Short mmCIF file of N, CA and C in Angstrom, two decimals:
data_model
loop_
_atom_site.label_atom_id
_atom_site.label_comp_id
_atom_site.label_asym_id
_atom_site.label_seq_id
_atom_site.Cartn_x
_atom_site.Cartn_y
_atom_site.Cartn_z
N UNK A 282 0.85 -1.18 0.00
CA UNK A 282 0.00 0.00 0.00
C UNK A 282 0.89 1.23 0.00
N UNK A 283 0.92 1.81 -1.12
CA UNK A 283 1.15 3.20 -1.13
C UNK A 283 0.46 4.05 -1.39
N UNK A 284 1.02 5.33 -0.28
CA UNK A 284 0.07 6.55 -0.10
C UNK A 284 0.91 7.96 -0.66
N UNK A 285 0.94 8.60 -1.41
CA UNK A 285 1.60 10.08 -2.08
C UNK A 285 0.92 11.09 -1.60
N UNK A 286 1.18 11.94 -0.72
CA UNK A 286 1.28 13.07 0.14
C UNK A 286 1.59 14.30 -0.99
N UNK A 287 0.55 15.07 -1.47
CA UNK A 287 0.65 16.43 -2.30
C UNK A 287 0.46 17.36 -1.47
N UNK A 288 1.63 18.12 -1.17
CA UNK A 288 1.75 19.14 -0.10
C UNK A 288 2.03 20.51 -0.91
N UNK A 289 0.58 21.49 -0.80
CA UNK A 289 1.11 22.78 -0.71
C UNK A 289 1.49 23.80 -0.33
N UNK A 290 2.00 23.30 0.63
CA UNK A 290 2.66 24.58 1.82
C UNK A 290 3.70 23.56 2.57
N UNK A 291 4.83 24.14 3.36
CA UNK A 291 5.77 23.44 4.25
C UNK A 291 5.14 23.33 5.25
N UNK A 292 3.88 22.32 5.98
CA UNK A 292 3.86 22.65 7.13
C UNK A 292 4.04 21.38 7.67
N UNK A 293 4.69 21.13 8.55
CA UNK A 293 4.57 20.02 9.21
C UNK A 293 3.27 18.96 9.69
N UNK A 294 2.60 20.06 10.38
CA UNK A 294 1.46 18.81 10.36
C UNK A 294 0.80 18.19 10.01
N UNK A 295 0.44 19.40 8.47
CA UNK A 295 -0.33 18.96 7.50
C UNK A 295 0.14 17.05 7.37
N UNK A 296 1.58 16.82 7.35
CA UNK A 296 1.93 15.62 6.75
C UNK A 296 1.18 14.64 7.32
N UNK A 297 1.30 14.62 9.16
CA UNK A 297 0.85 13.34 9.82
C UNK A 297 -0.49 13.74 9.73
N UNK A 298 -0.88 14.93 9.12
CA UNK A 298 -2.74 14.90 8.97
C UNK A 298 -3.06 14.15 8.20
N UNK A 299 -2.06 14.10 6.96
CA UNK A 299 -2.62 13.62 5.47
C UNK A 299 -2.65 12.23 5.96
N UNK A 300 -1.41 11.73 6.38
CA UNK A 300 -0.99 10.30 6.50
C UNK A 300 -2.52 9.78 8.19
N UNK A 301 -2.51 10.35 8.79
CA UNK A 301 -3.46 9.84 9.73
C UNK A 301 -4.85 9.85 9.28
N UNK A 302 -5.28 10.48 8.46
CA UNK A 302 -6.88 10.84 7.72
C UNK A 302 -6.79 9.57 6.86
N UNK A 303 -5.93 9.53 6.10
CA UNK A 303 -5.86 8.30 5.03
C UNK A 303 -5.85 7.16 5.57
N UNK A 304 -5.28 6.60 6.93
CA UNK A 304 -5.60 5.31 7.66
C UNK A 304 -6.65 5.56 8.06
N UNK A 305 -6.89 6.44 9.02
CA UNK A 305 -8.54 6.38 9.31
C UNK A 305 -9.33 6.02 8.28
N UNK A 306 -9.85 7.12 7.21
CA UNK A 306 -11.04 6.28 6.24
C UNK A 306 -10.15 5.09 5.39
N UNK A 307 -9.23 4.17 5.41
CA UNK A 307 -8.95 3.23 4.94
C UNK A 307 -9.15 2.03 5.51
N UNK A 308 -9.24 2.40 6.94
CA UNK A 308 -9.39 1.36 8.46
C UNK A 308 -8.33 0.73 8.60
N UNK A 309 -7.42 0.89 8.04
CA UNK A 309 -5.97 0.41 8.50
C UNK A 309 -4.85 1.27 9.69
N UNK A 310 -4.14 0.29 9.77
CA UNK A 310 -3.01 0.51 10.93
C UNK A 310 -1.48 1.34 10.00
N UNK A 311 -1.51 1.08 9.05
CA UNK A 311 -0.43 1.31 8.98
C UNK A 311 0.35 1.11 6.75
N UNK A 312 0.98 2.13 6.20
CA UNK A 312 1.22 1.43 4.77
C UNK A 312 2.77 1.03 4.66
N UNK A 313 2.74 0.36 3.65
CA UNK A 313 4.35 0.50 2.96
C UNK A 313 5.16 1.69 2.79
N UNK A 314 4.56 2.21 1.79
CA UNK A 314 5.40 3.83 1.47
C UNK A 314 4.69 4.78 1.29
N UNK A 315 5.31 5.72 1.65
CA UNK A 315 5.10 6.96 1.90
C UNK A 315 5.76 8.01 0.75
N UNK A 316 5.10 8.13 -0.36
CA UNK A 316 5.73 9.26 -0.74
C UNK A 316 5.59 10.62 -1.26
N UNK A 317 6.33 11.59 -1.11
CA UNK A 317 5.86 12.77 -0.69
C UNK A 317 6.05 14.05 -2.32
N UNK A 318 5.33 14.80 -2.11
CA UNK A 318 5.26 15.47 -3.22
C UNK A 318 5.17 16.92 -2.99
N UNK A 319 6.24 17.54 -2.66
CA UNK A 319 6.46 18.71 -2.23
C UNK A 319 7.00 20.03 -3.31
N UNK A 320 6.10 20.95 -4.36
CA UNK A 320 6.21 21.61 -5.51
C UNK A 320 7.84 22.39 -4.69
N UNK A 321 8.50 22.35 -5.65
CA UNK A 321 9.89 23.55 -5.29
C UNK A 321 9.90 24.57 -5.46
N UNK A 322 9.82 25.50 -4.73
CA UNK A 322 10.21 26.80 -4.59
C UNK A 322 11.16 27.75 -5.08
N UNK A 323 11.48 29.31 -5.66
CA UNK A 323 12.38 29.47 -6.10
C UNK A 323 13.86 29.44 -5.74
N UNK A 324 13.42 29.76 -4.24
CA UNK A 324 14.69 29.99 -2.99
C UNK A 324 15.42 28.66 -2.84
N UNK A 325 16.60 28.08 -3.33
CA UNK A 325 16.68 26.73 -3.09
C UNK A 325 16.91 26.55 -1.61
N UNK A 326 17.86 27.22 -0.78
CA UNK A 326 17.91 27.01 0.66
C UNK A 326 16.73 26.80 1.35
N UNK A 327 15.72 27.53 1.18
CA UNK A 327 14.33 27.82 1.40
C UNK A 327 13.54 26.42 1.25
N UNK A 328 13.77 26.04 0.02
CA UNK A 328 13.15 24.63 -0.49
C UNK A 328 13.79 23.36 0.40
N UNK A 329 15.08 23.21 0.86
CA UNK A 329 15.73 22.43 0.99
C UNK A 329 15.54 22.01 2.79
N UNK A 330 15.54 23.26 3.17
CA UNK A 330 15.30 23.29 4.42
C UNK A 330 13.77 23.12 4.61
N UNK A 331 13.03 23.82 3.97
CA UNK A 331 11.60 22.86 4.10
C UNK A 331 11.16 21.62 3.76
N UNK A 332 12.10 20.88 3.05
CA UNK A 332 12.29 19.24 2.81
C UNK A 332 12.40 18.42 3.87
N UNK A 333 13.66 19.20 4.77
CA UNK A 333 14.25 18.46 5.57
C UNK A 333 13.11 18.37 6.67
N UNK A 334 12.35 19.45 7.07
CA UNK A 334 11.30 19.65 7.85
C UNK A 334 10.28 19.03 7.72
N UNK A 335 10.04 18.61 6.70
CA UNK A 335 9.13 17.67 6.02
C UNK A 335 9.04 16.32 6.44
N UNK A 336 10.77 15.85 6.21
CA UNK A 336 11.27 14.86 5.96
C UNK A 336 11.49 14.12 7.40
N UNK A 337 11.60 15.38 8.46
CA UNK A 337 11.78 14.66 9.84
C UNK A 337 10.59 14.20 10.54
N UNK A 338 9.44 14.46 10.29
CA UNK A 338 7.94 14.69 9.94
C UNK A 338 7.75 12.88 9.54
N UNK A 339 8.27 12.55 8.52
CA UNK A 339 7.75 11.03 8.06
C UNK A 339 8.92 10.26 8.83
N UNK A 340 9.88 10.90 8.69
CA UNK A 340 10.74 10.07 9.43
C UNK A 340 10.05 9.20 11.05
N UNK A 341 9.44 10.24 12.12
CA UNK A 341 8.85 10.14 12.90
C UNK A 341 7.79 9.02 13.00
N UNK A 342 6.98 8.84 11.79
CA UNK A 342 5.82 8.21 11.46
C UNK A 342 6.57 6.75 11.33
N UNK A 343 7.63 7.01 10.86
CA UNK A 343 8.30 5.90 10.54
C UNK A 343 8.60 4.84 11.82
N UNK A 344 9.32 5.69 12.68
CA UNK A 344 9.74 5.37 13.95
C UNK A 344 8.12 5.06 14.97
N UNK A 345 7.29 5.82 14.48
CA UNK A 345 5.46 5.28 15.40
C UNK A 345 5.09 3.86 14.46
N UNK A 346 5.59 3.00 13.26
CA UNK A 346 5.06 1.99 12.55
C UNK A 346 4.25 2.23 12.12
N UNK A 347 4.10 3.26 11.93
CA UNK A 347 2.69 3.77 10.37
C UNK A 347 3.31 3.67 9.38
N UNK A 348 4.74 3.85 8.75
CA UNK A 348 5.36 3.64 7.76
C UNK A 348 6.41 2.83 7.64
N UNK A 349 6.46 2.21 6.86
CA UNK A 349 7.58 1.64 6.83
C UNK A 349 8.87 1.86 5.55
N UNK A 350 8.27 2.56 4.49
CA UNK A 350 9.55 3.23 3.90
C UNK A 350 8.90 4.42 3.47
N UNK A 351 10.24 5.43 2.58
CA UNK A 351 9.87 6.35 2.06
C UNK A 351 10.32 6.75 0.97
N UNK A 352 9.38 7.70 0.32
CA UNK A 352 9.82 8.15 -0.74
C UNK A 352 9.83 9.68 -1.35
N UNK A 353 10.47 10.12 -2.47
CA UNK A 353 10.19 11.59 -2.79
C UNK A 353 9.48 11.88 -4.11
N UNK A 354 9.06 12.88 -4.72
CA UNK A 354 8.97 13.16 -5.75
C UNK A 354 9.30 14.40 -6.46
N UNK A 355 9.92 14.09 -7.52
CA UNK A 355 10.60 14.96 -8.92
C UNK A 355 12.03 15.93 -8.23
N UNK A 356 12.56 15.22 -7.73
CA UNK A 356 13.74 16.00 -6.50
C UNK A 356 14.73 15.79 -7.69
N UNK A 357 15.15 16.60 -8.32
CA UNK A 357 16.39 16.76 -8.69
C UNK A 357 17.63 16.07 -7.76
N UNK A 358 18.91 16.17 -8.93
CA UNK A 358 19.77 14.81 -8.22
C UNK A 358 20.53 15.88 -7.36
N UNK A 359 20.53 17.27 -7.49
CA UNK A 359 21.29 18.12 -6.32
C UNK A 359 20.40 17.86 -4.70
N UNK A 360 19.17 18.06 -5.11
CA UNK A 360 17.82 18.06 -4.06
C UNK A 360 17.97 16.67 -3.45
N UNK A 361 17.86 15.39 -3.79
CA UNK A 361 18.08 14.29 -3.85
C UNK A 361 19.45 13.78 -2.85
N UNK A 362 20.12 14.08 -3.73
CA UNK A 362 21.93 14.46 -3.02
C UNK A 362 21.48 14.50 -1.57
N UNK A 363 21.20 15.78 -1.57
CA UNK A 363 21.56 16.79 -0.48
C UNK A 363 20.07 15.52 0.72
N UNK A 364 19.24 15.36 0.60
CA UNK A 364 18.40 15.07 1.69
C UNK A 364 18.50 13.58 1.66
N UNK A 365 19.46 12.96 0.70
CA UNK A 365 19.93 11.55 0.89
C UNK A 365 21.03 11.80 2.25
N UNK A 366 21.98 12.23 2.31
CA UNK A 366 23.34 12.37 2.76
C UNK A 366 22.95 12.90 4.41
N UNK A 367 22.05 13.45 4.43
CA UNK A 367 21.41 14.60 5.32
C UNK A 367 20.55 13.44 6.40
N UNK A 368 19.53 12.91 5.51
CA UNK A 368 18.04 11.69 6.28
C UNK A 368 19.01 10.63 7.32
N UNK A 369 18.15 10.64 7.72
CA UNK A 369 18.21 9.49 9.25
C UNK A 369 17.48 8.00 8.30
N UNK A 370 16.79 8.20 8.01
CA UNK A 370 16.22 6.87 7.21
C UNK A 370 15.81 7.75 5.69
N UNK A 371 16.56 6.67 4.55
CA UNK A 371 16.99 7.54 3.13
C UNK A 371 15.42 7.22 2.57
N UNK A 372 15.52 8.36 1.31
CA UNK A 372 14.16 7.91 0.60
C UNK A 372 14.93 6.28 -0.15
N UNK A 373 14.05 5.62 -0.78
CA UNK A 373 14.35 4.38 -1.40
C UNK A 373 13.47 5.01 -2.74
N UNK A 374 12.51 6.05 -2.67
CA UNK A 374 12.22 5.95 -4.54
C UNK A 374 12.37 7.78 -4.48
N UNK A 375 12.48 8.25 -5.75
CA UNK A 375 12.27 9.21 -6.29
C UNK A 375 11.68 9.02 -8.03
N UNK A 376 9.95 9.34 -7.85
CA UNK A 376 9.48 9.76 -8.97
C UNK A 376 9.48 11.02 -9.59
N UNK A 377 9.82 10.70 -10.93
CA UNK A 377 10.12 11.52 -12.05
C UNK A 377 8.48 12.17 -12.53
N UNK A 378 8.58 13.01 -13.02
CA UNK A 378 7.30 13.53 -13.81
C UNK A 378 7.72 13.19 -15.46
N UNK A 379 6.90 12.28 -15.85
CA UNK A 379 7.38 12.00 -17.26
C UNK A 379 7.05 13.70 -18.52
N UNK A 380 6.48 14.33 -17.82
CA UNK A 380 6.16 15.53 -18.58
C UNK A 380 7.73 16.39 -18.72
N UNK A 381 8.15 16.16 -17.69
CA UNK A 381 9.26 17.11 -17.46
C UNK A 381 10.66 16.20 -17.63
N UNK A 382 10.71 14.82 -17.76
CA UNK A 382 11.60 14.17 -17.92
C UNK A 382 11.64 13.00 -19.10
N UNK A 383 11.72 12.57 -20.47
CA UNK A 383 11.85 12.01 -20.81
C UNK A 383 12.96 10.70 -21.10
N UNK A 384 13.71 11.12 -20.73
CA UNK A 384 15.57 10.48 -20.64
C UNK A 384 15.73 10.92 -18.78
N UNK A 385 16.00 9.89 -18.18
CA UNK A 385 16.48 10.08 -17.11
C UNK A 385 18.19 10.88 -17.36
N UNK A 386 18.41 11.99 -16.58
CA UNK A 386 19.95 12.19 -16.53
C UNK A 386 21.21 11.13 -16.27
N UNK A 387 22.20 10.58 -16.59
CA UNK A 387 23.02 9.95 -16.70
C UNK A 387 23.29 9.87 -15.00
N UNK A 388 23.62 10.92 -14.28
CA UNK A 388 24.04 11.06 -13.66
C UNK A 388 23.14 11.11 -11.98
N UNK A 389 21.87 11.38 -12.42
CA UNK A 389 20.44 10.95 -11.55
C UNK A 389 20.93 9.11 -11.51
N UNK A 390 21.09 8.76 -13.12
CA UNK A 390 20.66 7.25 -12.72
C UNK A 390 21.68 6.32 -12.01
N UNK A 391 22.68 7.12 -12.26
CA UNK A 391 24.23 6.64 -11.29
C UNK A 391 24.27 6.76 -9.86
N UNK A 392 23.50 7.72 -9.61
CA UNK A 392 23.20 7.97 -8.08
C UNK A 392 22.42 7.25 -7.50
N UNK A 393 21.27 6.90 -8.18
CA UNK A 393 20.24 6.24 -7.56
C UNK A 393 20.39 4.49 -7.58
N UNK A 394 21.43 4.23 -8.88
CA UNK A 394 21.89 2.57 -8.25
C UNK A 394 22.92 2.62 -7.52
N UNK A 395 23.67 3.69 -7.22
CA UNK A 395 24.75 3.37 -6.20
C UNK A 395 23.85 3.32 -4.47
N UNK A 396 22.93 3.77 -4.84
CA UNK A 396 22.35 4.09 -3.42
C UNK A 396 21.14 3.64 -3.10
N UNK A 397 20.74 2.95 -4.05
CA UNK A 397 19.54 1.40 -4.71
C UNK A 397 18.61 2.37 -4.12
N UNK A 398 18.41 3.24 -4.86
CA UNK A 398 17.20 4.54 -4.75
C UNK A 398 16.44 3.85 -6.09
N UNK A 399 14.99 3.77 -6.36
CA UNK A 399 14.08 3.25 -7.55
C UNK A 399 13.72 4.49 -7.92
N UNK A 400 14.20 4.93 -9.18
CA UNK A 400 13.50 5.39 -10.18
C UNK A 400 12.09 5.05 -10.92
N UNK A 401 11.23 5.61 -10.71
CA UNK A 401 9.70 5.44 -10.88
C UNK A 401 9.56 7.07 -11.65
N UNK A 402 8.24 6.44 -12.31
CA UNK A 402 7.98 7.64 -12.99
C UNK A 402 6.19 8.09 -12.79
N UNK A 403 5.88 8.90 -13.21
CA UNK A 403 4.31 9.59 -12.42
C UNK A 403 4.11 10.55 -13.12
N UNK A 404 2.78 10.88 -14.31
CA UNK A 404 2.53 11.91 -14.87
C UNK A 404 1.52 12.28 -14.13
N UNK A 405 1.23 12.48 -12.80
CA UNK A 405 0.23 13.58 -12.05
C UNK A 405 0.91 14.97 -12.39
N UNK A 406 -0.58 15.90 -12.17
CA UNK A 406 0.23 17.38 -12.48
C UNK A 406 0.72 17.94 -11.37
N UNK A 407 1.49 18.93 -11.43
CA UNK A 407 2.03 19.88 -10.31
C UNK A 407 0.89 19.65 -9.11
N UNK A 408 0.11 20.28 -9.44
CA UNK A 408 -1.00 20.55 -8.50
C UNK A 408 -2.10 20.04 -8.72
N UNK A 409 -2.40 18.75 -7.53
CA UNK A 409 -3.32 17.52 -8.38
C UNK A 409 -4.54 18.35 -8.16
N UNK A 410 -4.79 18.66 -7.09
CA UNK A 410 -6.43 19.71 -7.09
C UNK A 410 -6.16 21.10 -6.60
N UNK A 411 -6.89 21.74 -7.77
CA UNK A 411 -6.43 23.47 -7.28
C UNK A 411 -7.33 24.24 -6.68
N UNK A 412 -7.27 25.23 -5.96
CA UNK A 412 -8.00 25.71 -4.89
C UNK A 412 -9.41 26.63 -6.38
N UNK A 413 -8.99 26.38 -6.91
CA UNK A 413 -10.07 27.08 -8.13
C UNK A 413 -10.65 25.60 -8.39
N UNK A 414 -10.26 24.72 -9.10
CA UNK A 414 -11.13 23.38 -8.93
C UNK A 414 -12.35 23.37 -7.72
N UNK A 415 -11.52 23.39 -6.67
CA UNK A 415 -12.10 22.29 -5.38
C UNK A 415 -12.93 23.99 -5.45
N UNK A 416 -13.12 24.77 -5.95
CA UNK A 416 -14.26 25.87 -5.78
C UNK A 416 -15.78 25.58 -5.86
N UNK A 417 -15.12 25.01 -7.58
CA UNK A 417 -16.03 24.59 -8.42
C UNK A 417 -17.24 23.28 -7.95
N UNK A 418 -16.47 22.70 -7.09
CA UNK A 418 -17.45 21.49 -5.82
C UNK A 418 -18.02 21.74 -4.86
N UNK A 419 -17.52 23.26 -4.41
CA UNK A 419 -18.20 23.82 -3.16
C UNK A 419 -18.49 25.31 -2.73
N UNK A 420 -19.35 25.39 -2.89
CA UNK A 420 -20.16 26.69 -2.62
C UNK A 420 -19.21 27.47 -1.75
N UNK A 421 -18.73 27.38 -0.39
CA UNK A 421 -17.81 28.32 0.12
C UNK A 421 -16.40 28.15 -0.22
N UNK A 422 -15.72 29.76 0.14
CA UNK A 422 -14.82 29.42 -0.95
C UNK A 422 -13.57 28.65 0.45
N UNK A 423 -12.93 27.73 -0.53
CA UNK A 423 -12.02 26.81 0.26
C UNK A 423 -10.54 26.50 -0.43
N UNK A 424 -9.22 26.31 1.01
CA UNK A 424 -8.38 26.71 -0.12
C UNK A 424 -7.48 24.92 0.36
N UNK A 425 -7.01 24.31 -0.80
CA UNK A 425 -6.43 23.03 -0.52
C UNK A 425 -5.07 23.05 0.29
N UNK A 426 -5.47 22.34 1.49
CA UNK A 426 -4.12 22.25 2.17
C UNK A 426 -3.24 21.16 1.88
N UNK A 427 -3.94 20.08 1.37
CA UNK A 427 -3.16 18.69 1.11
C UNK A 427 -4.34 17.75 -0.09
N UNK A 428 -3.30 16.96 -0.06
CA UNK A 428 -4.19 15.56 -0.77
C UNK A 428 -3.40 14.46 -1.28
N UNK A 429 -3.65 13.36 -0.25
CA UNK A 429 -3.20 12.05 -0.65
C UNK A 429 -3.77 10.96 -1.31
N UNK A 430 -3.12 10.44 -1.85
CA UNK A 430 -3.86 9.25 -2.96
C UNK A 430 -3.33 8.29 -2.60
N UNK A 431 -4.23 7.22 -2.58
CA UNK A 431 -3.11 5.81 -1.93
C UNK A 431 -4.24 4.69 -3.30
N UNK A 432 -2.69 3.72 -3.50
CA UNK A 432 -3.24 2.58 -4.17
C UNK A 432 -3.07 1.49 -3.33
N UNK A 433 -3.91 0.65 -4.14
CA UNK A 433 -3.45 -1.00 -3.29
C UNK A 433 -3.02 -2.01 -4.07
N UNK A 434 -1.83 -2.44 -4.31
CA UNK A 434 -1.85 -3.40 -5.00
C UNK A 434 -1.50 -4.84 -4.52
N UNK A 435 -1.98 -5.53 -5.47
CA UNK A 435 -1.51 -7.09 -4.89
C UNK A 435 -0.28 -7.48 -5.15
N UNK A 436 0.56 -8.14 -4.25
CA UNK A 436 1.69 -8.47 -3.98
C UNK A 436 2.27 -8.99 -5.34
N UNK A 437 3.36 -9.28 -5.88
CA UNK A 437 4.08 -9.73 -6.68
C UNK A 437 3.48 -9.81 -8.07
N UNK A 438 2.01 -9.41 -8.16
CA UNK A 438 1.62 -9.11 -9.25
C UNK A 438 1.69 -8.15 -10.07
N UNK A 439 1.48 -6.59 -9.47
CA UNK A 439 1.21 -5.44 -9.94
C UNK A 439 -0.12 -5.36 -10.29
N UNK A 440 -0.87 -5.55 -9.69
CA UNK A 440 -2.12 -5.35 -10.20
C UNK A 440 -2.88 -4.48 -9.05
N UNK A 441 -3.23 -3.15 -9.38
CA UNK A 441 -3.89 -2.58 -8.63
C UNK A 441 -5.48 -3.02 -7.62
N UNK A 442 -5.52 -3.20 -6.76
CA UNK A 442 -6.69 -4.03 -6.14
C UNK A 442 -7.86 -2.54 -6.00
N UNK A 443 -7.27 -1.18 -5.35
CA UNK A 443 -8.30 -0.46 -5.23
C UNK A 443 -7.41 0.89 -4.92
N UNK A 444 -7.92 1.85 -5.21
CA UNK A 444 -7.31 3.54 -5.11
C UNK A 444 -8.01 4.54 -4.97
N UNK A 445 -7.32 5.53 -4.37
CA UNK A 445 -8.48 6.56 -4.12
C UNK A 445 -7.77 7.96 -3.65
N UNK A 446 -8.61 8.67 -2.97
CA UNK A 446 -8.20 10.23 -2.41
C UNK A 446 -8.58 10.67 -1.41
N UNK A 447 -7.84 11.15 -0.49
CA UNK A 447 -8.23 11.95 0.75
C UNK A 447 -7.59 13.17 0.47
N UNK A 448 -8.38 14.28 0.55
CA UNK A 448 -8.45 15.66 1.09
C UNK A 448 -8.49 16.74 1.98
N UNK A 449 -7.81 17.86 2.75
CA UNK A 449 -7.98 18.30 3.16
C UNK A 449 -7.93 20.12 2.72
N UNK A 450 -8.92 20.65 2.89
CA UNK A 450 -9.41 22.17 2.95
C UNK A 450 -9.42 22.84 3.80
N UNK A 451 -9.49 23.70 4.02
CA UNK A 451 -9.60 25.01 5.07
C UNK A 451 -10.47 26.35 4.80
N UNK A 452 -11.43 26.90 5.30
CA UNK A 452 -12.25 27.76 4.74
C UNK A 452 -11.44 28.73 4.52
N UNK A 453 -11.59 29.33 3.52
CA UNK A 453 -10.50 31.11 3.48
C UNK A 453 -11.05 32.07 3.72
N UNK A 454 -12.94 31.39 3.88
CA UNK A 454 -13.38 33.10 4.45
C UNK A 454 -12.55 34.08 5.17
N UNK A 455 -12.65 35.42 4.99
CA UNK A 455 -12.38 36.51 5.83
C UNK A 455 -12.98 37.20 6.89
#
């Protein structure tokens, strides 16, 4: 069972919200991976350090047995680098956006078998639901704080058994 965490903002709690809402309506204890989808920012220090904040965040979950591995998404191999070398427990995948990547970099793919990181690939967009979408479903106006998608698949097959979405909003009235 994997669950992908679309985070638009750095906040910490949002994470164990996303990840605790998604066991709740799933009725489970606990998934495989965890991986996270955090849009980059222009500021790279800015970005990097809100990774890591992120990152200590699942790490935690990890250490409570709600997770048991983790992962990133579309992290460049500097981004990658840097919060491999950095993590207490490493990501094991980084998905690519096939929109933005057609040829893996030479040098992404050298990194990631020296450090048996899985290259996976994922054409979701930047921003799976936008606060103008999720408008369009609800009369007050509401702005997206998160949204995780988890699949299920059956073991050694690849065959998806069942998938879905959890959401979270926040009113923006003034």
């Amino acid at each position: 069972l994997t669950v992908k965490i679309f985070l638009k903002e750095a906040n910490e709690q949002l994470v164990s919200d996303a990840l605790e809402t998604t066991l709740n309506e799933m009725g489970i204890c606990s998934v495989e991976t965890v991986i996270l989808s955090f849009k980059p920012v222009s500021d790279e220090d800015v970005y990097l350090n809100s990774l890591k904040k992120l990152w200590k965040v699942l790490e935690s979950l990890v250490g409570k047995g709600l997770v048991y591995t983790l992962g990133v998404c579309d992290l460049n191999i500097n981004h990658l680098q840097t919060l491999y070398e950095w993590a207490e427990i490493k990501p094991i995948i980084n998905q690519m956006n096939l929109a933005n990547c057609c040829v893996i970099p030479p040098e992404m793919s050298q990194y990631a078998q020296n450090k048996e990181i899985q290259l996976l690939t994922h054409s979701d967009p930047v921003e799976i639901l936008s606060d103008e979408a999720l408008q369009e479903l609800l009369v007050s106006k509401f702005a997206v704080q998160w949204v995780s998608r988890y699949s299920v698949l059956i073991k050694c097959r690849g065959i998806i058994k069942s998938k879905g979405f959890a959401v979270k909003a926040k009113n923006s009235k003034k």
